[in-house]
Amino acid sequence: MVKRVVAVNMALAVAMSLAAFAGEASDVRVDQQRIADRIERLAHFGANPEGGVSRVAFGEADTAAREFIKGQMREAGLEVRVDVAGNIIGRRAGSDPTLPSIMTGSHIDSVPGGGNYDGDVGVIAAIEVAQILQEHGIELRHPLEIVSFTDEEGSLIGSHAMSGFSKSAALEVVSHSGKTIREGIAAVGGDPDHLDRALRKSGELAAYVELHIEQGGILYEEHTKIGVVEGIVGIRWWDVTVDGIANHAGTTSMNRRRDALVSAAELVLAVNQIANSMPGRQVATVGQIRAEPGAPNVIPGRVVMSLEIRDLEAQKIQQVFEEIEKEAARIAKTRETPIRFAEVKAALEPAPTDPRMRAIISAAADRLGLSHKLMPSGAGHDAQNMARIAPTGMIFVPSVDGISHSPKEFTAPVDMANGANVLLHTLLAIDAGALERR
Amino acid sequence: MVKRVVAVNMALAVAMSLAAFAGEASDVRVDQQRIADRIERLAHFGANPEGGVSRVAFGEADTAAREFIKGQMREAGLEVRVDVAGNIIGRRAGSDPTLPSIMTGSHIDSVPGGGNYDGDVGVIAAIEVAQILQEHGIELRHPLEIVSFTDEEGSLIGSHAMSGFSKSAALEVVSHSGKTIREGIAAVGGDPDHLDRALRKSGELAAYVELHIEQGGILYEEHTKIGVVEGIVGIRWWDVTVDGIANHAGTTSMNRRRDALVSAAELVLAVNQIANSMPGRQVATVGQIRAEPGAPNVIPGRVVMSLEIRDLEAQKIQQVFEEIEKEAARIAKTRETPIRFAEVKAALEPAPTDPRMRAIISAAADRLGLSHKLMPSGAGHDAQNMARIAPTGMIFVPSVDGISHSPKEFTAPVDMANGANVLLHTLLAIDAGALERR
């Protein structure tokens, strides 16, 4: 009975909040120019000659950019702190002190030779959302936390620590900056010896939402404005070894060869054909290949190559792999070149987003008149860690030509603003109780 | 008129020599055990743990082995000298001081991690032939020169210098030993500044014959005892570049890819299929392949690979290349991945042996009751240089399983002796005027 009373009170509160939302907040839009300006200012930190940035986590440019972000957060009225994992967190209080925080953000570190949009858009848009709320005097019921995660492009240590999935061995890994993760975290004001204090337990966050560029070409090519992410694909990796017989390329006639590269070539085509022809959105890639001994005048005796398969469903990954294995067995037998698959122990499980979050994001896009579609995220994100402890959603905006991790990466200001508006109205809906209603 | 008198005298001399040959020499055979023993003793110089030798030219093991060879030559009654190119030459005088030398030999240097037969068999058999002639008191009309050439496995500088095809730049190349060719030649008693003095002009040698292991599996698999080499194949090389678009392996759907490795794989199969299906004994090999950027999670944007084509006829090499080029153009168009061929400026022209020499070798094998077949040499040899200045022939003996340039390389003692007997009777026939009669 007590529960029912609470529920009724909740419903009342939600109704009041929705009324307020309808009156005050539904017409609010982010400031596109301010987003574009901040993206441009952020791009100065670690700018490279090609027009992108090399701003690897814990490097000098990252350290300077972190100070810039803290300043922008303060400008947006946020209370800034750095947690033990080095995550920058800007907080805005809510009207109901009993409610958990809603969190949004992304990261500002880049790959070496990266671009100006990956991660940055999500952080800058989150700050913009906080600032617009501030400027319009819109008070949320929940506290709002804007986060810039530590080392997304390397260890994902920031979101790992926050979601309770950190292994101490990971701290000793040398990051792109040359510092170990441990040294890096300490240098940016974290406390690597007490990473557990970064943990947010399940229930401590009402939701996590991340805006990110698509990093693929689907939205751009289909002229769709918003991607509603169904989940972050799982990944499995294998080292594939094809054994033939190395021999003199001049003295070994064609019909006497056990050429490992010829078999490997057949397998590369099979991998592509299988992933292409099965229904679904799975991808399979051979990105690395080495022929041994690797001389123009020696028939390859061995080929070692990588195989990577991604899909939103672990079962589908397994299914694709089994098809590839079957075809490999046929090639191995026909060409008398044994083929072995050794799985690399680094698989990532698929991380589906919360179905309610997808619906809330889609509804926000609808209200804003923005076309949208459900799609997987083929790349990894901090959201895949946050999904373990909070209802998580992701919003994608178009990447021109699908280019990412490159100085040529580009997302138009209007697309960044579209994404930020969807983020804003998603947060407002969550604050208004949309998660409970769905 | 004077000429005719000489010709008559020649004919008389030949007839006399043939009579002597018929009576004394036709039953002579080499000493199989002595050949096997010397091969075994030679294998100690540079012996590696795998049972082969690493006896690269100019290295310590090569230097010591050279002294061993000089000693064996002296034991065979030869007068030993080292020419300006470092070639070891053991000479036996002939009965007619007006006649040019007949030369036979091979090399004793090895590739790194090589075996005990490649080159060695040709040198040891040549010494054996000289020693058997000595022991049987058989005097040849022509001087006989037994040669062990300098650095066959690297620069072929010994036979290059002897045939007048040396470029001074070649001297500055660093050999497997770590010494430059110049330093190496000087260290073994040559005179790199006067390599031209090693030159034998056309006509200065009556013939050059080389016995060598096949380095392929044809004789061994077909149970044929002797290979009569039709010539040393020509070689052309290309660097092949396939251009695709590098992209994120997770975010780029299968149907949006321009995967350079998938196109390259199709081309590798095409190269194999074309060389396999055209009539003839041409070979085509892709021995080297590199995908860029070469990460398991990035779709290859570029693949660079080697292409090598060999055949006895330059025209056939061109024909195979044109077929490959045609297929590459089709793949490039279909997959929208441009493919370029850049020829490496190091082509070797085919070096056919002298048809008379082939006939003399075949006849010698017939007389000895040894099965034989005409075949190309897919590997390069000093004989390809000597063919420019003298009627040249090559005799092949079986390599077990076709293995070469490996510690597992093996040729049975009886096969070495068979080859040495064919060499012996080939030399006797040449000495008796067989070249002039054919």
PDB file of C-alpha atoms in Angstrom, chain A residues 212-410:
ATOM      1  CA  HIS A 212      28.466  10.848 -30.898  1.00  0.00           C
ATOM      2  CA  ILE A 213      29.267  11.117 -34.575  1.00  0.00           C
ATOM      3  CA  GLU A 214      28.296   7.978 -36.466  1.00  0.00           C
ATOM      4  CA  GLN A 215      31.834   7.211 -37.712  1.00  0.00           C
ATOM      5  CA  GLY A 216      30.176   5.431 -40.613  1.00  0.00           C
ATOM      6  CA  GLY A 217      28.461   6.601 -43.786  1.00  0.00           C
ATOM      7  CA  ILE A 218      24.905   5.389 -43.347  1.00  0.00           C
ATOM      8  CA  LEU A 219      23.203   8.553 -42.027  1.00  0.00           C
ATOM      9  CA  TYR A 220      25.170  10.792 -44.383  1.00  0.00           C
ATOM     10  CA  GLU A 221      24.421   8.749 -47.478  1.00  0.00           C
ATOM     11  CA  GLU A 222      20.772   8.205 -46.617  1.00  0.00           C
ATOM     12  CA  HIS A 223      20.238  11.863 -45.604  1.00  0.00           C
ATOM     13  CA  THR A 224      18.942  10.758 -42.220  1.00  0.00           C
ATOM     14  CA  LYS A 225      19.522  13.282 -39.463  1.00  0.00           C
ATOM     15  CA  ILE A 226      19.603  11.166 -36.328  1.00  0.00           C
ATOM     16  CA  GLY A 227      20.775   7.626 -35.565  1.00  0.00           C
ATOM     17  CA  VAL A 228      19.091   5.929 -32.617  1.00  0.00           C
ATOM     18  CA  VAL A 229      21.674   3.409 -31.484  1.00  0.00           C
ATOM     19  CA  GLU A 230      20.366  -0.088 -30.843  1.00  0.00           C
ATOM     20  CA  GLY A 231      23.534  -1.117 -29.137  1.00  0.00           C
ATOM     21  CA  ILE A 232      27.259  -1.353 -29.453  1.00  0.00           C
ATOM     22  CA  VAL A 233      28.331  -4.376 -31.403  1.00  0.00           C
ATOM     23  CA  GLY A 234      30.250  -7.221 -29.853  1.00  0.00           C
ATOM     24  CA  ILE A 235      33.656  -7.986 -31.333  1.00  0.00           C
ATOM     25  CA  ARG A 236      35.622 -11.204 -31.615  1.00  0.00           C
ATOM     26  CA  TRP A 237      39.104 -11.531 -33.018  1.00  0.00           C
ATOM     27  CA  TRP A 238      41.100 -14.464 -34.380  1.00  0.00           C
ATOM     28  CA  ASP A 239      44.638 -15.016 -35.595  1.00  0.00           C
ATOM     29  CA  VAL A 240      44.337 -17.180 -38.678  1.00  0.00           C
ATOM     30  CA  THR A 241      47.322 -19.279 -39.777  1.00  0.00           C
ATOM     31  CA  VAL A 242      47.505 -20.935 -43.177  1.00  0.00           C
ATOM     32  CA  ASP A 243      50.305 -23.485 -43.571  1.00  0.00           C
ATOM     33  CA  GLY A 244      51.705 -24.300 -46.978  1.00  0.00           C
ATOM     34  CA  ILE A 245      55.203 -25.255 -48.042  1.00  0.00           C
ATOM     35  CA  ALA A 246      57.771 -22.541 -48.645  1.00  0.00           C
ATOM     36  CA  ASN A 247      59.750 -23.256 -51.767  1.00  0.00           C
ATOM     37  CA  HIS A 248      61.830 -21.733 -54.538  1.00  0.00           C
ATOM     38  CA  ALA A 249      59.584 -19.627 -56.765  1.00  0.00           C
ATOM     39  CA  GLY A 250      61.677 -20.481 -59.810  1.00  0.00           C
ATOM     40  CA  THR A 251      62.186 -24.207 -59.491  1.00  0.00           C
ATOM     41  CA  THR A 252      58.793 -25.281 -58.161  1.00  0.00           C
ATOM     42  CA  SER A 253      56.330 -25.791 -60.974  1.00  0.00           C
ATOM     43  CA  MET A 254      52.815 -24.423 -60.554  1.00  0.00           C
ATOM     44  CA  ASN A 255      51.204 -27.830 -60.050  1.00  0.00           C
ATOM     45  CA  ARG A 256      53.668 -28.787 -57.301  1.00  0.00           C
ATOM     46  CA  ARG A 257      52.979 -25.784 -55.070  1.00  0.00           C
ATOM     47  CA  ARG A 258      51.375 -25.613 -51.651  1.00  0.00           C
ATOM     48  CA  ASP A 259      51.193 -21.841 -51.710  1.00  0.00           C
ATOM     49  CA  ALA A 260      49.862 -20.589 -48.358  1.00  0.00           C
ATOM     50  CA  LEU A 261      49.042 -17.184 -49.844  1.00  0.00           C
ATOM     51  CA  VAL A 262      46.853 -18.629 -52.583  1.00  0.00           C
ATOM     52  CA  SER A 263      44.790 -20.429 -49.915  1.00  0.00           C
ATOM     53  CA  ALA A 264      44.753 -17.308 -47.740  1.00  0.00           C
ATOM     54  CA  ALA A 265      43.519 -15.260 -50.698  1.00  0.00           C
ATOM     55  CA  GLU A 266      40.656 -17.684 -51.213  1.00  0.00           C
ATOM     56  CA  LEU A 267      39.805 -17.349 -47.522  1.00  0.00           C
ATOM     57  CA  VAL A 268      39.894 -13.531 -47.610  1.00  0.00           C
ATOM     58  CA  LEU A 269      37.357 -13.627 -50.431  1.00  0.00           C
ATOM     59  CA  ALA A 270      35.235 -16.149 -48.535  1.00  0.00           C
ATOM     60  CA  VAL A 271      35.184 -13.983 -45.380  1.00  0.00           C
ATOM     61  CA  ASN A 272      34.004 -11.023 -47.425  1.00  0.00           C
ATOM     62  CA  GLN A 273      31.445 -13.023 -49.350  1.00  0.00           C
ATOM     63  CA  ILE A 274      29.971 -14.703 -46.250  1.00  0.00           C
ATOM     64  CA  ALA A 275      29.598 -11.438 -44.293  1.00  0.00           C
ATOM     65  CA  ASN A 276      28.129  -9.798 -47.394  1.00  0.00           C
ATOM     66  CA  SER A 277      25.594 -12.450 -48.247  1.00  0.00           C
ATOM     67  CA  MET A 278      24.168 -13.398 -44.858  1.00  0.00           C
ATOM     68  CA  PRO A 279      21.106 -11.362 -43.877  1.00  0.00           C
ATOM     69  CA  GLY A 280      21.844  -8.773 -41.177  1.00  0.00           C
ATOM     70  CA  ARG A 281      24.364  -6.056 -40.489  1.00  0.00           C
ATOM     71  CA  GLN A 282      27.315  -8.157 -39.356  1.00  0.00           C
ATOM     72  CA  VAL A 283      30.762  -7.134 -40.562  1.00  0.00           C
ATOM     73  CA  ALA A 284      33.858  -9.323 -41.004  1.00  0.00           C
ATOM     74  CA  THR A 285      37.274  -7.946 -41.799  1.00  0.00           C
ATOM     75  CA  VAL A 286      40.787  -9.151 -42.575  1.00  0.00           C
ATOM     76  CA  GLY A 287      42.902  -6.084 -41.824  1.00  0.00           C
ATOM     77  CA  GLN A 288      46.321  -7.617 -41.336  1.00  0.00           C
ATOM     78  CA  ILE A 289      48.180 -10.151 -43.449  1.00  0.00           C
ATOM     79  CA  ARG A 290      51.757 -11.409 -43.515  1.00  0.00           C
ATOM     80  CA  ALA A 291      53.300 -13.997 -45.818  1.00  0.00           C
ATOM     81  CA  GLU A 292      56.353 -15.922 -44.596  1.00  0.00           C
ATOM     82  CA  PRO A 293      59.188 -15.912 -45.392  1.00  0.00           C
ATOM     83  CA  GLY A 294      57.993 -12.901 -47.367  1.00  0.00           C
ATOM     84  CA  ALA A 295      60.427 -12.694 -50.273  1.00  0.00           C
ATOM     85  CA  PRO A 296      59.333 -12.101 -53.889  1.00  0.00           C
ATOM     86  CA  ASN A 297      61.228 -15.219 -54.996  1.00  0.00           C
ATOM     87  CA  VAL A 298      59.934 -17.638 -52.355  1.00  0.00           C
ATOM     88  CA  ILE A 299      56.527 -19.335 -52.408  1.00  0.00           C
ATOM     89  CA  PRO A 300      54.833 -18.409 -49.104  1.00  0.00           C
ATOM     90  CA  GLY A 301      55.030 -21.313 -46.668  1.00  0.00           C
ATOM     91  CA  ARG A 302      52.835 -19.648 -44.102  1.00  0.00           C
ATOM     92  CA  VAL A 303      50.358 -16.787 -43.970  1.00  0.00           C
ATOM     93  CA  VAL A 304      49.208 -15.226 -40.725  1.00  0.00           C
ATOM     94  CA  MET A 305      46.230 -12.899 -40.876  1.00  0.00           C
ATOM     95  CA  SER A 306      43.666 -11.288 -38.607  1.00  0.00           C
ATOM     96  CA  LEU A 307      39.943 -11.957 -38.625  1.00  0.00           C
ATOM     97  CA  GLU A 308      37.486  -9.687 -36.864  1.00  0.00           C
ATOM     98  CA  ILE A 309      33.714 -10.204 -36.731  1.00  0.00           C
ATOM     99  CA  ARG A 310      31.233  -7.708 -35.219  1.00  0.00           C
ATOM    100  CA  ASP A 311      27.510  -7.850 -34.660  1.00  0.00           C
ATOM    101  CA  LEU A 312      24.883  -6.718 -32.189  1.00  0.00           C
ATOM    102  CA  GLU A 313      24.225 -10.359 -31.309  1.00  0.00           C
ATOM    103  CA  ALA A 314      26.848 -12.734 -29.949  1.00  0.00           C
ATOM    104  CA  GLN A 315      24.999 -15.617 -31.584  1.00  0.00           C
ATOM    105  CA  LYS A 316      25.266 -14.001 -35.002  1.00  0.00           C
ATOM    106  CA  ILE A 317      29.003 -13.515 -34.590  1.00  0.00           C
ATOM    107  CA  GLN A 318      29.300 -17.220 -33.804  1.00  0.00           C
ATOM    108  CA  GLN A 319      27.171 -18.098 -36.817  1.00  0.00           C
ATOM    109  CA  VAL A 320      29.328 -16.007 -39.188  1.00  0.00           C
ATOM    110  CA  PHE A 321      32.455 -17.558 -37.713  1.00  0.00           C
ATOM    111  CA  GLU A 322      31.137 -21.069 -38.214  1.00  0.00           C
ATOM    112  CA  GLU A 323      30.392 -20.342 -41.870  1.00  0.00           C
ATOM    113  CA  ILE A 324      33.925 -19.020 -42.313  1.00  0.00           C
ATOM    114  CA  GLU A 325      35.372 -22.034 -40.500  1.00  0.00           C
ATOM    115  CA  LYS A 326      33.434 -24.384 -42.759  1.00  0.00           C
ATOM    116  CA  GLU A 327      34.713 -22.651 -45.873  1.00  0.00           C
ATOM    117  CA  ALA A 328      38.269 -22.632 -44.461  1.00  0.00           C
ATOM    118  CA  ALA A 329      38.079 -26.381 -43.921  1.00  0.00           C
ATOM    119  CA  ARG A 330      37.069 -26.839 -47.547  1.00  0.00           C
ATOM    120  CA  ILE A 331      39.944 -24.626 -48.785  1.00  0.00           C
ATOM    121  CA  ALA A 332      42.423 -26.362 -46.474  1.00  0.00           C
ATOM    122  CA  LYS A 333      41.407 -29.758 -47.797  1.00  0.00           C
ATOM    123  CA  THR A 334      41.303 -28.820 -51.474  1.00  0.00           C
ATOM    124  CA  ARG A 335      44.637 -27.016 -51.449  1.00  0.00           C
ATOM    125  CA  GLU A 336      46.309 -29.229 -48.824  1.00  0.00           C
ATOM    126  CA  THR A 337      47.151 -26.209 -46.707  1.00  0.00           C
ATOM    127  CA  PRO A 338      45.954 -26.588 -43.096  1.00  0.00           C
ATOM    128  CA  ILE A 339      44.170 -23.511 -41.681  1.00  0.00           C
ATOM    129  CA  ARG A 340      43.983 -22.784 -37.952  1.00  0.00           C
ATOM    130  CA  PHE A 341      41.951 -20.188 -36.047  1.00  0.00           C
ATOM    131  CA  ALA A 342      43.264 -19.019 -32.671  1.00  0.00           C
ATOM    132  CA  GLU A 343      40.842 -16.711 -30.897  1.00  0.00           C
ATOM    133  CA  VAL A 344      42.398 -13.638 -29.333  1.00  0.00           C
ATOM    134  CA  LYS A 345      41.207 -13.361 -25.736  1.00  0.00           C
ATOM    135  CA  ALA A 346      39.842  -9.856 -25.948  1.00  0.00           C
ATOM    136  CA  ALA A 347      36.267 -10.304 -27.081  1.00  0.00           C
ATOM    137  CA  LEU A 348      33.797  -7.517 -26.376  1.00  0.00           C
ATOM    138  CA  GLU A 349      30.257  -8.604 -25.607  1.00  0.00           C
ATOM    139  CA  PRO A 350      27.510  -6.799 -27.514  1.00  0.00           C
ATOM    140  CA  ALA A 351      26.076  -3.971 -25.369  1.00  0.00           C
ATOM    141  CA  PRO A 352      22.461  -3.281 -26.316  1.00  0.00           C
ATOM    142  CA  THR A 353      21.052   0.110 -25.384  1.00  0.00           C
ATOM    143  CA  ASP A 354      17.926   0.328 -23.211  1.00  0.00           C
ATOM    144  CA  PRO A 355      14.816  -0.105 -25.427  1.00  0.00           C
ATOM    145  CA  ARG A 356      13.030   2.674 -23.458  1.00  0.00           C
ATOM    146  CA  MET A 357      15.922   5.029 -24.190  1.00  0.00           C
ATOM    147  CA  ARG A 358      15.642   4.256 -27.902  1.00  0.00           C
ATOM    148  CA  ALA A 359      11.957   5.140 -27.784  1.00  0.00           C
ATOM    149  CA  ILE A 360      12.600   8.378 -25.874  1.00  0.00           C
ATOM    150  CA  ILE A 361      15.317   9.448 -28.324  1.00  0.00           C
ATOM    151  CA  SER A 362      13.115   8.586 -31.328  1.00  0.00           C
ATOM    152  CA  ALA A 363      10.221  10.565 -29.813  1.00  0.00           C
ATOM    153  CA  ALA A 364      12.491  13.567 -29.210  1.00  0.00           C
ATOM    154  CA  ALA A 365      13.682  13.451 -32.828  1.00  0.00           C
ATOM    155  CA  ASP A 366      10.063  13.230 -33.986  1.00  0.00           C
ATOM    156  CA  ARG A 367       9.084  16.265 -31.932  1.00  0.00           C
ATOM    157  CA  LEU A 368      12.004  18.141 -33.479  1.00  0.00           C
ATOM    158  CA  GLY A 369      10.991  17.083 -36.973  1.00  0.00           C
ATOM    159  CA  LEU A 370      14.236  15.196 -37.533  1.00  0.00           C
ATOM    160  CA  SER A 371      14.361  11.992 -39.556  1.00  0.00           C
ATOM    161  CA  HIS A 372      15.863   9.097 -37.618  1.00  0.00           C
ATOM    162  CA  LYS A 373      16.644   5.421 -37.858  1.00  0.00           C
ATOM    163  CA  LEU A 374      17.656   2.576 -35.583  1.00  0.00           C
ATOM    164  CA  MET A 375      21.215   1.425 -36.147  1.00  0.00           C
ATOM    165  CA  PRO A 376      24.021  -0.445 -34.425  1.00  0.00           C
ATOM    166  CA  SER A 377      27.219   1.240 -33.348  1.00  0.00           C
ATOM    167  CA  GLY A 378      30.026  -0.612 -35.039  1.00  0.00           C
ATOM    168  CA  ALA A 379      32.595   1.193 -32.923  1.00  0.00           C
ATOM    169  CA  GLY A 380      33.155   0.914 -29.180  1.00  0.00           C
ATOM    170  CA  HIS A 381      32.125   3.755 -26.824  1.00  0.00           C
ATOM    171  CA  ASP A 382      32.109   4.568 -23.114  1.00  0.00           C
ATOM    172  CA  ALA A 383      28.356   3.921 -23.362  1.00  0.00           C
ATOM    173  CA  GLN A 384      29.061   0.175 -23.611  1.00  0.00           C
ATOM    174  CA  ASN A 385      30.490   0.306 -20.098  1.00  0.00           C
ATOM    175  CA  MET A 386      27.810   2.633 -18.726  1.00  0.00           C
ATOM    176  CA  ALA A 387      25.108   0.261 -20.035  1.00  0.00           C
ATOM    177  CA  ARG A 388      26.122  -2.123 -17.243  1.00  0.00           C
ATOM    178  CA  ILE A 389      25.012   0.275 -14.499  1.00  0.00           C
ATOM    179  CA  ALA A 390      22.368   2.583 -15.992  1.00  0.00           C
ATOM    180  CA  PRO A 391      19.662   2.716 -18.650  1.00  0.00           C
ATOM    181  CA  THR A 392      21.786   3.852 -21.564  1.00  0.00           C
ATOM    182  CA  GLY A 393      21.039   5.451 -24.884  1.00  0.00           C
ATOM    183  CA  MET A 394      23.139   6.785 -27.741  1.00  0.00           C
ATOM    184  CA  ILE A 395      22.404   9.407 -30.375  1.00  0.00           C
ATOM    185  CA  PHE A 396      24.347   9.448 -33.667  1.00  0.00           C
ATOM    186  CA  VAL A 397      24.765  12.363 -36.057  1.00  0.00           C
ATOM    187  CA  PRO A 398      26.060  12.078 -39.639  1.00  0.00           C
ATOM    188  CA  SER A 399      29.779  11.855 -40.475  1.00  0.00           C
ATOM    189  CA  VAL A 400      30.510  13.263 -43.932  1.00  0.00           C
ATOM    190  CA  ASP A 401      31.511  10.400 -46.231  1.00  0.00           C
ATOM    191  CA  GLY A 402      31.567   8.142 -43.190  1.00  0.00           C
ATOM    192  CA  ILE A 403      35.144   9.151 -42.442  1.00  0.00           C
ATOM    193  CA  SER A 404      36.370   8.894 -38.868  1.00  0.00           C
ATOM    194  CA  HIS A 405      39.616   8.676 -36.909  1.00  0.00           C
ATOM    195  CA  SER A 406      41.070  10.933 -39.550  1.00  0.00           C
ATOM    196  CA  PRO A 407      41.783  14.655 -39.943  1.00  0.00           C
ATOM    197  CA  LYS A 408      39.163  14.513 -42.731  1.00  0.00           C
ATOM    198  CA  GLU A 409      36.431  13.646 -40.228  1.00  0.00           C
ATOM    199  CA  PHE A 410      33.637  16.241 -40.454  1.00  0.00           C
TER     200      PHE A 410
END
